[in-house]
């Protein structure tokens, strides 16, 4: 089967030895006088190489789009739910009750300290043992949420600790209750403070979503595997997948930089 | 409730998985640390030539999942004549992927040394090379240990992906055990514990290294409070 | 020769002699940061054993002036000469080109500098901070370097702290180590960039004491400072800068008691109000 790379090498070898004659040292060529065989072959194989990836992209446009959509849906759900849970956990980590702190700490240690793949398998195969039969997609979202909540809890915890305690004291003196203080004073500031590490976490979630292919969710990675096995073009297919992931991540990085600029207002000690 | 007998029966699979995970991670991380250093040095010595390519490489490592890289190496490799075994593909994948992150860690460490110290050295007539050797690198070594240890831990966790390209690592053998014994809790929890042990070892090793370096060159010794081992396990 | 010609001739030869003796000279020195003119048309002369204090409000360009004299920042207009040699640039066929690092180091080797934030190397003891350059630049053996280093620390009163790390030293002690470190290279001129501005008030005195001692030992010094008392008692000459220019310059007694410019009078008033209330 002719792949772009093998074509290029075959071309060069053939032309060099039969049609044109022996190679001339490269300095002997005047500028603009390209050796015909190199020009002809590299042009055609470059086109071939590039267009193969383009072909794959175009032919499988709808499945790839569907896969990408699943990737985004799962990631987004995990991010949002994880944010909520992570914030609650962060309050647990900074709680005045030792027991609450300990429990939150144990949760964090486990979900940060073990591989996500293992966590996925654990959730997917363990829950049926207790009678809970969850289909792959919700199981995937659940696992990713539990995982990212642990990382986000650490991010939020450090953000909470960066808020000058004087603000909380002042709020308490005015009579605000703990949960009101948390809701109206702590949370808004924490988000502004922790935007950079949060973006990193979002990018990580997106990359981790590729793992849920293992429990047969048909997101981008699994779709690519299917295309690769159908077209026998693994290299180009996975390169397309890589580019798609890269594109989404670059877009996210831009978005976050944009958000950071717009959220610059009124922070405590920056 | 927890069937220890099962673990003893399956000890072959457990040990094989443990061995594969450990040796591939070890060599992969070695490649990552070394190649990352090479990349960072290239960027340092000739920023105009090597700056952009290295920056692009680092962005690729950040933006593309390790799984895709492993697939490219193992399944896509043969198309360009690269026939790697699953284990070697995994090793190379971890190495190349981690190198991007380590290059960034080295760079951040380098930049975090206050410029004033370098100015003082210039005014005393100390050459650029000597400043690098005696002032910057010794301080960098200590600065790099916490984020470096962190990154090693991340790579170990990511190594679970090797199971997907059919390496008989801890994760793959855990699934094999599940298929053989129809027990789910024992295999997965044991394997989770083993991963956790590997990670704890690395974390403690990092902490000891920090303290050892601090004592020798005497930057302020890290207190357990600000180098909490959990802090190592961030992404 | 007429009387006028004679005095002019005398004036010229005095000027020439002064320039030959001048350790640092600046002519028409200027520096820009994008479109902000930070230094403008600075003329400066420094004679051996002279102690010059530079005062002025924040943003007046005092620190920038010092840093340009040391070429820690490149200057855009004018010239700086150290012992008559151009600093930072070379004349190559009518064009001014930036000199190599080695040349710059060679030209400015008679200068030692002390910084506002000390900039000690945290992974070295006090003694090691002082001997580092002795060993790396002058190639002294450890024994000789330690000998000289200890002598320097003795001079600033810190020989008992020789083996302490900077994190275990107070601000004043750190600054004194920094002074010892610069002195170890036997400079002819010492530049001080706001040496006491980062110190707690109780610690300022010990550093000023060391500087006073240096001055009476005959060291040539240029000090950017807010310590008016020090300037009044120790300086041979005080320069007042504002908005990048030298506004007034003269003996401290005259300058402080009879300021000629409105700006200096204002500056001294605010300082007096702040210290007396």
XYZ file of C-alpha atoms in Angstrom:
782
model
C 0.000 0.000 0.000
C 1.455 3.288 -1.089
C 1.832 5.738 1.759
C 2.974 9.284 1.152
C 6.403 8.738 2.685
C 7.211 5.538 0.818
C 6.073 7.204 -2.414
C 8.518 10.033 -1.886
C 11.448 7.731 -1.283
C 10.600 5.481 -4.215
C 10.258 8.455 -6.520
C 13.605 9.898 -5.541
C 15.403 6.602 -5.829
C 13.948 5.811 -9.255
C 14.561 9.200 -10.768
C 17.983 9.586 -9.328
C 19.333 6.353 -10.681
C 17.563 5.956 -14.015
C 16.241 9.039 -15.704
C 18.483 11.886 -14.767
C 21.726 10.185 -13.961
C 23.928 10.494 -10.914
C 23.341 13.274 -8.415
C 25.210 16.491 -8.742
C 26.465 18.036 -5.497
C 23.837 20.497 -4.425
C 26.077 23.562 -4.745
C 26.455 23.013 -8.479
C 22.838 23.916 -9.117
C 22.257 27.544 -9.907
C 19.507 29.254 -7.920
C 16.161 28.657 -9.562
C 17.399 25.633 -11.456
C 15.681 22.981 -9.414
C 16.571 19.412 -10.176
C 13.505 18.182 -11.984
C 13.202 14.942 -10.133
C 13.266 16.500 -6.676
C 10.764 19.194 -7.651
C 8.371 16.841 -9.345
C 8.443 14.219 -6.678
C 8.294 16.414 -3.622
C 5.447 18.433 -5.092
C 3.375 15.365 -5.778
C 4.108 13.591 -2.532
C 3.590 16.724 -0.476
C 0.268 17.126 -2.094
C -0.441 13.460 -1.488
C 0.609 13.663 2.163
C -1.351 16.785 2.853
C -4.398 15.774 0.933
C -4.555 12.351 2.537
C -5.161 14.014 5.869
C -7.532 16.437 4.247
C -9.344 13.541 2.554
C -9.811 11.761 5.825
C -11.097 14.929 7.388
C -13.562 15.579 4.580
C -14.771 12.017 4.038
C -15.464 11.411 7.683
C -16.564 14.892 8.476
C -19.857 13.937 10.093
C -18.514 11.118 12.301
C -15.578 13.244 13.376
C -17.877 16.124 14.160
C -20.061 13.801 16.190
C -17.035 12.442 18.026
C -15.753 15.934 18.720
C -19.206 16.928 19.923
C -19.225 14.056 22.382
C -15.781 15.012 23.558
C -16.943 18.551 24.157
C -20.201 17.537 25.812
C -18.505 15.160 28.209
C -15.736 17.624 28.978
C -18.078 20.547 29.503
C -20.375 18.562 31.787
C -17.442 17.293 33.800
C -15.980 20.785 34.049
C -19.172 22.432 35.269
C -20.222 19.706 37.662
C -16.641 19.377 38.801
C -16.477 23.094 39.473
C -19.509 22.928 41.718
C -18.249 19.890 43.546
C -14.710 21.232 43.693
C -15.874 24.436 45.310
C -17.846 22.507 47.937
C -14.837 20.308 48.570
C -12.636 23.371 48.895
C -14.934 24.668 51.614
C -14.596 21.265 53.223
C -10.826 21.463 53.054
C -10.850 24.870 54.734
C -13.552 24.013 57.241
C -13.176 24.551 60.963
C -14.245 20.986 61.642
C -11.320 18.567 61.656
C -13.460 15.629 60.576
C -14.733 17.468 57.532
C -11.211 18.469 56.626
C -9.956 14.913 57.011
C -12.703 13.429 54.855
C -12.213 16.026 52.147
C -8.477 15.361 52.287
C -8.940 11.621 51.836
C -11.217 12.148 48.869
C -8.676 14.490 47.331
C -5.766 12.094 47.929
C -7.514 9.195 46.274
C -8.884 10.972 43.217
C -5.686 12.906 42.591
C -3.324 10.088 43.354
C -4.586 7.351 41.048
C -4.665 7.122 37.257
C -7.836 8.327 35.567
C -7.987 5.227 33.420
C -8.100 3.129 36.526
C -10.794 5.332 37.984
C -12.842 4.949 34.806
C -12.556 1.171 34.910
C -13.283 1.158 38.604
C -16.481 3.149 38.268
C -17.624 1.401 35.117
C -17.096 -2.141 36.386
C -17.582 -1.648 40.089
C -20.949 0.032 40.200
C -22.823 -2.863 38.557
C -21.569 -4.975 41.493
C -23.762 -2.830 43.706
C -26.676 -3.072 41.355
C -26.175 0.275 39.636
C -26.075 -0.252 35.897
C -25.026 3.026 34.367
C -24.557 3.353 30.617
C -21.090 4.382 29.435
C -21.728 8.057 28.786
C -23.039 9.022 32.233
C -20.415 6.770 33.828
C -17.742 8.650 31.941
C -19.116 12.034 32.957
C -19.417 10.858 36.546
C -15.826 9.633 36.750
C -14.378 12.703 35.087
C -16.409 14.895 37.420
C -15.221 13.078 40.532
C -11.654 13.292 39.254
C -11.606 16.931 38.279
C -13.418 17.928 41.465
C -10.393 16.728 43.411
C -7.974 18.850 41.361
C -10.254 21.852 41.324
C -10.747 21.612 45.074
C -7.037 22.159 45.488
C -7.071 25.093 43.085
C -10.028 26.696 44.826
C -8.590 26.007 48.247
C -5.469 27.998 47.457
C -7.677 30.731 46.005
C -9.784 30.850 49.181
C -6.657 31.151 51.258
C -5.499 34.086 49.164
C -8.478 36.191 50.128
C -7.490 38.467 53.012
C -9.193 37.145 56.167
C -10.107 40.740 57.023
C -12.815 40.653 54.376
C -14.513 37.666 55.955
C -14.189 39.239 59.402
C -15.741 42.451 58.181
C -18.625 40.509 56.670
C -19.180 38.611 59.902
C -19.176 41.813 61.906
C -21.982 43.111 59.706
C -23.945 40.018 60.585
C -23.616 37.916 57.440
C -23.943 34.150 57.873
C -21.222 31.763 56.740
C -22.952 30.556 53.604
C -23.887 34.055 52.559
C -20.296 35.134 52.986
C -19.143 32.217 50.923
C -21.679 32.804 48.206
C -21.359 36.553 47.827
C -17.830 37.436 48.865
C -15.557 34.430 48.587
C -16.733 32.626 45.454
C -16.720 35.572 42.999
C -13.200 36.541 44.001
C -11.898 33.007 43.961
C -12.933 32.613 40.341
C -11.092 35.724 39.298
C -8.005 34.716 41.239
C -7.802 31.160 39.977
C -8.511 31.657 36.302
C -5.022 30.605 35.059
C -4.789 27.256 36.890
C -8.452 26.630 36.072
C -7.722 26.962 32.375
C -4.952 24.416 32.701
C -7.374 22.079 34.399
C -9.954 22.574 31.639
C -7.345 21.710 29.023
C -6.410 18.654 31.058
C -10.029 17.510 31.246
C -10.297 17.796 27.501
C -7.218 15.676 27.036
C -8.410 13.162 29.615
C -11.708 12.801 27.822
C -9.830 10.786 25.232
C -9.612 8.033 27.802
C -13.303 7.415 28.013
C -12.999 5.714 24.646
C -11.864 2.776 26.729
C -15.293 2.338 28.212
C -16.758 2.562 24.750
C -18.009 6.102 24.604
C -17.838 7.139 20.994
C -16.049 10.416 21.394
C -13.273 11.786 19.217
C -10.626 9.217 20.115
C -12.815 6.178 19.573
C -14.162 7.646 16.349
C -10.588 8.067 15.144
C -9.830 4.461 16.014
C -12.818 3.349 13.983
C -11.801 5.465 10.997
C -8.228 4.249 11.260
C -9.228 0.609 11.219
C -11.574 1.215 8.311
C -9.205 3.180 6.088
C -5.941 1.503 7.148
C -4.448 4.968 7.499
C -3.616 5.145 11.200
C -0.893 7.751 10.874
C -2.964 10.311 9.068
C -6.119 9.633 11.050
C -4.427 10.131 14.372
C -2.665 13.203 13.062
C -6.074 14.614 12.204
C -7.242 13.753 15.719
C -4.163 15.402 17.202
C -4.786 18.539 15.204
C -8.409 18.657 16.313
C -7.451 18.355 19.989
C -4.764 20.962 19.489
C -7.217 23.319 17.810
C -9.701 23.077 20.655
C -6.985 23.590 23.261
C -5.487 26.588 21.484
C -8.944 28.105 21.228
C -9.444 27.559 24.954
C -6.114 29.152 25.777
C -7.033 32.228 23.713
C -10.441 32.398 25.353
C -8.978 32.267 28.802
C -6.416 34.980 28.048
C -9.287 37.114 26.780
C -11.341 36.431 29.921
C -8.387 37.204 32.161
C -8.023 40.612 30.604
C -11.685 41.391 31.092
C -11.824 40.209 34.660
C -9.027 42.397 35.949
C -11.225 44.565 38.125
C -10.872 45.217 41.850
C -8.854 42.450 43.399
C -7.406 42.555 46.883
C -3.643 42.087 47.026
C -2.523 41.232 43.482
C -15.317 -9.531 52.341
C -11.969 -8.762 50.712
C -10.623 -11.934 49.187
C -6.883 -11.976 49.881
C -6.613 -15.529 48.587
C -7.443 -14.137 45.171
C -4.502 -11.780 45.259
C -2.122 -14.576 46.146
C -3.412 -16.635 43.241
C -3.049 -13.725 40.857
C 0.339 -12.636 42.146
C 1.920 -13.466 38.808
C -0.187 -10.960 36.957
C 0.201 -8.383 39.707
C 3.975 -8.634 39.767
C 4.252 -8.606 35.995
C 2.046 -5.540 35.805
C 4.033 -3.831 38.532
C 7.339 -4.627 36.863
C 6.251 -3.358 33.454
C 4.767 -0.190 34.853
C 7.867 0.523 36.913
C 10.525 -0.067 34.273
C 8.692 1.696 31.460
C 7.875 4.670 33.689
C 11.420 4.829 34.986
C 13.058 4.877 31.565
C 10.345 7.066 30.083
C 10.761 9.641 32.837
C 14.526 9.499 32.396
C 14.094 10.341 28.723
C 11.653 13.120 29.595
C 13.979 14.709 32.150
C 17.021 14.512 29.866
C 15.391 15.505 26.603
C 13.567 18.323 28.389
C 16.934 19.595 29.593
C 18.298 19.474 26.070
C 15.320 21.459 24.784
C 15.621 24.042 27.538
C 19.365 24.434 26.948
C 18.860 24.878 23.218
C 16.349 27.608 23.887
C 18.723 29.226 26.336
C 21.844 29.259 24.215
C 20.418 30.428 20.891
C 16.973 31.850 21.512
C 16.581 33.133 17.988
C 17.208 29.828 16.244
C 15.788 27.318 18.685
C 13.225 29.460 20.454
C 10.256 29.019 18.067
C 10.659 25.264 17.362
C 10.986 24.432 21.045
C 7.985 26.613 21.866
C 5.938 24.782 19.234
C 7.043 21.416 20.604
C 5.971 22.420 24.106
C 2.578 23.594 22.842
C 2.079 20.258 21.100
C 2.783 18.391 24.312
C 0.326 20.582 26.147
C -2.439 20.459 23.585
C -2.423 16.832 22.466
C -3.461 13.923 24.734
C -0.797 11.334 25.500
C -3.146 8.676 24.166
C -3.063 10.227 20.712
C 0.732 10.387 20.826
C 0.931 6.733 21.842
C -1.449 5.754 19.054
C 0.585 7.752 16.555
C 3.767 6.004 17.610
C 2.398 2.481 17.912
C -0.286 2.298 15.225
C 0.803 5.102 12.950
C 4.508 4.390 13.191
C 4.625 1.453 10.789
C 3.392 3.723 7.982
C 6.688 5.578 8.105
C 8.740 2.501 8.755
C 8.790 2.863 12.528
C 8.041 -0.527 14.018
C 8.206 -0.186 17.771
C 7.079 -2.754 20.270
C 4.256 -1.614 22.498
C 6.585 -1.232 25.461
C 9.120 0.861 23.567
C 6.395 2.926 21.941
C 5.033 3.609 25.410
C 8.454 4.525 26.715
C 9.177 6.859 23.831
C 5.708 8.383 24.062
C 6.079 9.125 27.758
C 9.578 10.461 27.154
C 8.686 12.812 24.312
C 5.449 13.967 25.960
C 7.084 14.583 29.331
C 10.047 16.378 27.768
C 7.816 19.249 26.726
C 6.606 19.723 30.282
C 10.074 19.426 31.760
C 11.493 21.949 29.313
C 8.909 24.401 30.618
C 9.792 23.571 34.234
C 13.487 24.202 33.613
C 12.691 27.492 31.931
C 10.455 28.697 34.755
C 13.112 27.767 37.309
C 15.747 29.653 35.385
C 13.665 32.791 35.061
C 12.690 32.842 38.724
C 16.178 33.702 39.930
C 16.122 37.451 40.737
C 17.913 39.461 38.078
C 19.606 41.547 40.767
C 21.841 38.642 41.734
C 23.081 38.463 38.172
C 23.702 42.227 38.093
C 25.729 41.992 41.281
C 27.785 39.254 39.645
C 28.343 41.380 36.517
C 29.485 44.348 38.583
C 32.012 42.139 40.347
C 33.350 41.100 36.964
C 32.156 37.501 37.105
C 31.763 36.130 33.580
C 28.439 34.958 32.153
C 29.642 31.353 32.178
C 30.732 31.467 35.790
C 27.514 33.190 36.790
C 25.627 30.340 35.158
C 27.769 27.686 36.773
C 28.048 29.005 40.291
C 25.041 31.234 40.855
C 22.185 30.168 38.588
C 22.427 26.397 38.275
C 22.890 25.613 41.992
C 19.789 27.631 42.830
C 17.867 26.209 39.925
C 18.426 22.656 41.083
C 16.572 23.295 44.272
C 13.805 25.335 42.643
C 13.084 22.586 40.128
C 12.530 19.699 42.503
C 8.906 20.388 43.559
C 7.407 20.964 40.089
C 9.656 18.219 38.708
C 8.441 15.668 41.229
C 4.905 16.758 40.477
C 5.417 16.140 36.788
C 6.935 12.701 37.389
C 3.835 11.769 39.356
C 1.615 12.939 36.523
C 3.604 10.828 34.068
C 3.241 7.763 36.253
C -0.507 8.193 36.322
C -0.613 8.729 32.579
C 1.342 5.514 32.136
C -1.885 3.662 32.791
C -2.607 4.461 29.144
C -0.034 1.884 28.134
C -2.708 -0.687 28.761
C -4.621 0.698 25.791
C -1.770 -0.043 23.431
C -1.655 -3.546 24.870
C 1.275 -3.297 27.243
C 0.845 -5.711 30.163
C 1.059 -2.983 32.774
C -0.778 -2.729 36.092
C -3.997 -1.475 34.539
C -4.144 -4.034 31.767
C -3.425 -6.866 34.166
C -6.059 -5.542 36.519
C -8.604 -5.925 33.744
C -7.184 -9.354 32.938
C -7.649 -10.346 36.571
C -11.214 -9.120 36.497
C -11.896 -11.184 33.405
C -10.342 -14.288 34.922
C -11.795 -14.171 38.382
C -14.970 -12.149 37.926
C -14.061 -10.234 41.054
C -13.896 -6.507 40.552
C -13.022 -4.943 43.882
C -9.852 -6.871 44.698
C -7.967 -6.376 41.434
C -8.790 -2.695 40.952
C -8.270 -1.655 44.543
C -4.984 -3.543 44.754
C -3.764 -1.952 41.577
C -4.893 1.476 42.809
C -2.921 0.877 45.990
C 0.154 -0.132 44.020
C -0.024 3.022 41.897
C -0.439 5.025 45.062
C 2.652 3.366 46.541
C 4.748 4.214 43.496
C 3.538 7.804 43.624
C 4.147 8.164 47.345
C 7.690 6.864 46.889
C 8.372 9.475 44.251
C 6.805 12.206 46.391
C 8.857 11.303 49.439
C 11.975 10.975 47.324
C 11.388 14.463 46.023
C 10.916 15.838 49.503
C 14.137 14.233 50.717
C 16.016 15.529 47.696
C 14.754 19.026 48.420
C 15.920 18.845 51.999
C 19.271 17.368 50.994
C 19.903 20.113 48.422
C 18.806 22.794 50.850
C 21.227 21.605 53.503
C 24.118 21.462 51.092
C 23.694 24.826 49.418
C 21.547 26.233 52.146
C 18.651 27.905 50.529
C 15.858 28.101 53.133
C 14.822 24.554 54.051
C 11.313 23.724 52.898
C 8.891 23.303 55.739
C 6.481 20.366 55.531
C 3.742 22.946 55.416
C 4.619 24.478 52.085
C 5.840 21.312 50.472
C 2.879 19.223 51.508
C 3.119 15.984 49.624
C -0.337 16.463 48.302
C 0.825 19.644 46.670
C 2.931 17.438 44.453
C -0.085 15.806 43.000
C -1.433 18.693 40.944
C -1.913 19.038 37.233
C 49.683 87.641 27.141
C 46.826 89.764 28.445
C 45.292 89.166 31.831
C 42.194 87.694 30.198
C 44.228 85.312 28.067
C 46.270 84.226 31.069
C 43.277 83.427 33.213
C 41.576 81.600 30.325
C 44.743 79.610 29.737
C 44.889 78.773 33.449
C 41.224 77.801 33.424
C 41.755 75.459 30.477
C 44.774 73.747 31.965
C 42.906 73.317 35.248
C 40.021 71.764 33.362
C 42.344 69.451 31.482
C 44.071 68.403 34.675
C 40.734 67.833 36.353
C 39.537 65.673 33.487
C 42.725 63.647 33.543
C 42.184 63.043 37.233
C 38.438 62.455 36.906
C 37.514 58.886 37.678
C 34.101 59.002 36.048
C 32.995 61.626 33.544
C 29.673 61.950 31.812
C 28.955 64.382 28.959
C 25.459 65.100 27.740
C 24.225 61.771 29.101
C 20.674 60.940 28.083
C 18.348 57.923 28.282
C 14.873 57.160 26.996
C 12.348 54.487 27.969
C 10.108 54.337 24.859
C 9.039 58.016 24.574
C 9.765 58.964 28.154
C 13.020 60.929 28.526
C 14.367 59.573 31.799
C 17.731 61.316 31.740
C 18.506 64.474 29.868
C 21.760 66.251 29.206
C 23.623 65.085 32.306
C 27.169 66.346 32.841
C 29.053 64.728 35.651
C 32.599 64.629 36.981
C 34.039 62.610 39.801
C 37.400 63.330 41.422
C 39.360 60.843 43.520
C 38.251 60.587 47.146
C 35.203 62.687 46.397
C 31.909 61.702 48.026
C 28.906 62.739 45.921
C 25.324 62.314 47.091
C 22.473 62.375 44.569
C 19.103 63.402 45.961
C 15.714 64.088 44.451
C 12.082 62.966 44.323
C 11.037 59.531 43.046
C 11.172 59.284 39.320
C 13.801 61.981 39.032
C 16.173 59.530 37.398
C 18.730 59.207 40.194
C 18.906 55.420 40.121
C 18.886 55.400 36.340
C 21.844 57.767 36.352
C 23.792 55.449 38.614
C 22.898 52.406 36.563
C 23.978 54.184 33.368
C 27.293 55.100 34.963
C 27.740 51.389 35.603
C 26.258 50.491 32.204
C 23.744 48.184 33.806
C 21.394 50.055 31.484
C 22.629 51.260 28.109
C 22.436 55.033 27.635
C 21.129 56.610 24.453
C 22.815 60.007 24.238
C 26.135 61.367 25.342
C 29.128 59.504 26.732
C 30.404 58.043 29.957
C 34.168 57.804 30.496
C 35.887 55.806 33.175
C 39.529 56.809 33.581
C 39.152 58.491 30.216
C 37.941 55.334 28.458
C 34.526 55.279 26.819
C 32.128 52.934 28.616
C 29.697 50.667 26.841
C 30.395 51.617 23.264
C 33.217 51.681 20.747
C 33.941 54.090 17.946
C 34.187 52.065 14.757
C 34.946 54.295 11.819
C 32.778 57.210 12.870
C 29.913 54.974 14.016
C 29.158 54.186 17.609
C 28.755 50.480 18.224
C 27.936 48.632 21.418
C 31.102 47.197 22.947
C 31.536 43.521 23.773
C 30.777 42.226 27.277
C 34.459 41.653 27.900
C 35.374 45.230 26.961
C 32.597 46.637 29.113
C 33.741 44.522 32.043
C 37.306 45.716 31.560
C 36.392 49.398 31.403
C 34.140 49.298 34.455
C 36.355 47.097 36.592
C 37.368 50.019 38.854
C 33.710 50.360 39.891
C 32.006 48.492 42.694
C 28.276 48.642 43.288
C 25.925 48.181 46.222
C 22.215 47.676 45.490
C 19.054 48.666 47.317
C 17.978 45.056 47.735
C 21.462 43.722 48.545
C 21.229 40.872 45.987
C 23.322 38.488 48.038
C 23.461 34.957 46.703
C 21.234 32.950 49.030
C 23.010 29.648 48.546
C 26.347 31.020 49.776
C 27.453 32.052 53.267
C 28.464 35.632 54.000
C 32.116 34.757 53.576
C 31.430 32.802 50.399
C 29.505 35.737 48.973
C 32.559 37.911 49.535
C 35.101 35.422 48.196
C 33.148 34.188 45.181
C 34.458 36.895 42.853
C 37.959 36.726 44.348
C 38.154 33.084 43.401
C 36.378 33.259 40.043
C 37.753 36.519 38.671
C 41.116 36.937 40.376
C 41.766 33.227 40.616
C 42.804 33.310 44.247
C 43.180 30.059 46.107
C 40.598 29.248 48.751
C 43.044 30.072 51.556
C 43.976 33.482 50.170
C 40.423 34.322 49.208
C 39.171 33.422 52.692
C 41.903 35.533 54.267
C 40.977 38.598 52.261
C 37.282 37.879 52.648
C 37.523 37.732 56.418
C 39.494 40.958 56.429
C 36.679 42.650 54.477
C 34.016 41.281 56.797
C 36.102 42.537 59.708
C 36.122 45.977 58.113
C 32.314 46.076 58.048
C 32.072 44.554 61.516
C 30.703 41.147 60.585
C 33.589 38.754 61.056
C 31.551 36.799 63.612
C 28.836 36.132 61.027
C 31.151 34.902 58.311
C 29.630 31.446 58.101
C 25.984 32.461 58.297
C 23.666 32.290 55.318
C 21.862 35.444 54.182
C 18.524 34.160 55.421
C 19.921 34.269 58.942
C 21.135 37.856 58.688
C 19.242 41.061 59.361
C 18.762 43.607 56.575
C 21.534 45.799 57.880
C 23.900 42.855 58.136
C 23.031 41.734 54.626
C 23.797 45.169 53.236
C 27.108 45.267 55.083
C 28.017 41.899 53.576
C 27.113 43.349 50.178
C 29.465 46.259 50.845
C 32.231 43.863 51.909
C 31.630 41.844 48.755
C 32.083 44.916 46.571
C 35.100 46.119 48.573
C 36.879 42.784 48.224
C 37.563 43.531 44.559
C 39.428 46.705 45.617
C 37.416 49.152 43.536
C 38.441 52.748 43.019
C 34.858 53.983 43.005
C 31.877 52.661 44.949
C 28.359 53.313 43.677
C 25.494 53.010 46.174
C 21.923 52.772 44.842
C 19.661 53.755 47.772
C 21.557 51.453 50.129
C 19.314 52.037 53.128
C 15.899 52.471 51.499
C 14.931 48.824 51.996
C 15.975 48.713 55.630
C 14.006 49.042 58.847
C 14.829 52.420 60.464
C 16.798 50.849 63.356
C 19.074 49.054 60.935
C 19.908 52.082 58.786
C 22.462 53.426 61.233
C 24.868 50.492 61.074
C 25.078 50.721 57.292
C 25.570 54.499 57.308
C 28.355 54.033 59.885
C 30.211 51.713 57.530
C 29.755 54.155 54.668
C 30.992 57.046 56.813
C 34.090 55.036 57.686
C 34.692 54.251 54.022
C 34.452 57.930 53.147
C 36.949 58.950 55.804
C 39.273 56.197 54.573
C 39.334 58.070 51.272
C 37.048 55.969 49.072
C 35.498 57.720 46.087
C 31.738 57.276 46.371
C 28.558 58.178 44.515
C 25.498 57.621 46.670
C 21.870 57.867 45.668
C 20.041 58.360 48.920
C 17.129 59.817 50.835
C 19.224 60.213 53.974
C 19.639 64.003 54.043
C 21.479 63.945 57.354
C 24.111 61.665 55.905
C 24.405 63.818 52.798
C 24.757 66.952 54.882
C 27.571 65.573 57.046
C 29.523 63.243 54.803
C 29.167 64.453 51.227
C 31.694 66.703 49.533
C 29.121 67.528 46.894
C 25.371 67.097 46.620
C 23.491 66.865 43.332
C 19.755 67.517 43.204
C 17.895 65.920 40.303
C 14.370 66.382 39.105
C 12.616 64.941 36.040
C 15.803 63.588 34.559
C 17.914 66.704 34.833
C 20.490 67.986 37.286
C 18.829 71.020 38.790
C 21.418 72.053 41.339
C 24.792 70.905 42.474
C 27.149 72.146 45.134
C 28.477 71.869 48.661
C 25.903 70.394 51.073
C 26.065 73.364 53.425
C 25.219 75.851 50.673
C 22.685 73.606 48.943
C 20.668 72.763 52.009
C 20.722 76.150 53.659
C 20.426 78.353 50.567
C 18.710 76.422 47.795
C 18.792 78.433 44.602
C 15.934 76.695 42.791
C 12.276 76.679 43.749
C 12.091 72.941 43.174
C 14.870 72.154 45.631
C 13.350 74.465 48.222
C 10.022 72.600 47.867
C 11.751 69.244 48.111
C 13.636 70.222 51.266
C 10.472 71.644 52.831
C 8.498 68.432 52.373
C 11.409 66.474 53.781
C 11.664 68.773 56.797
C 7.924 68.540 57.452
C 7.947 64.777 57.286
C 10.898 64.334 59.624
C 9.984 66.990 62.145
C 6.332 65.949 62.626
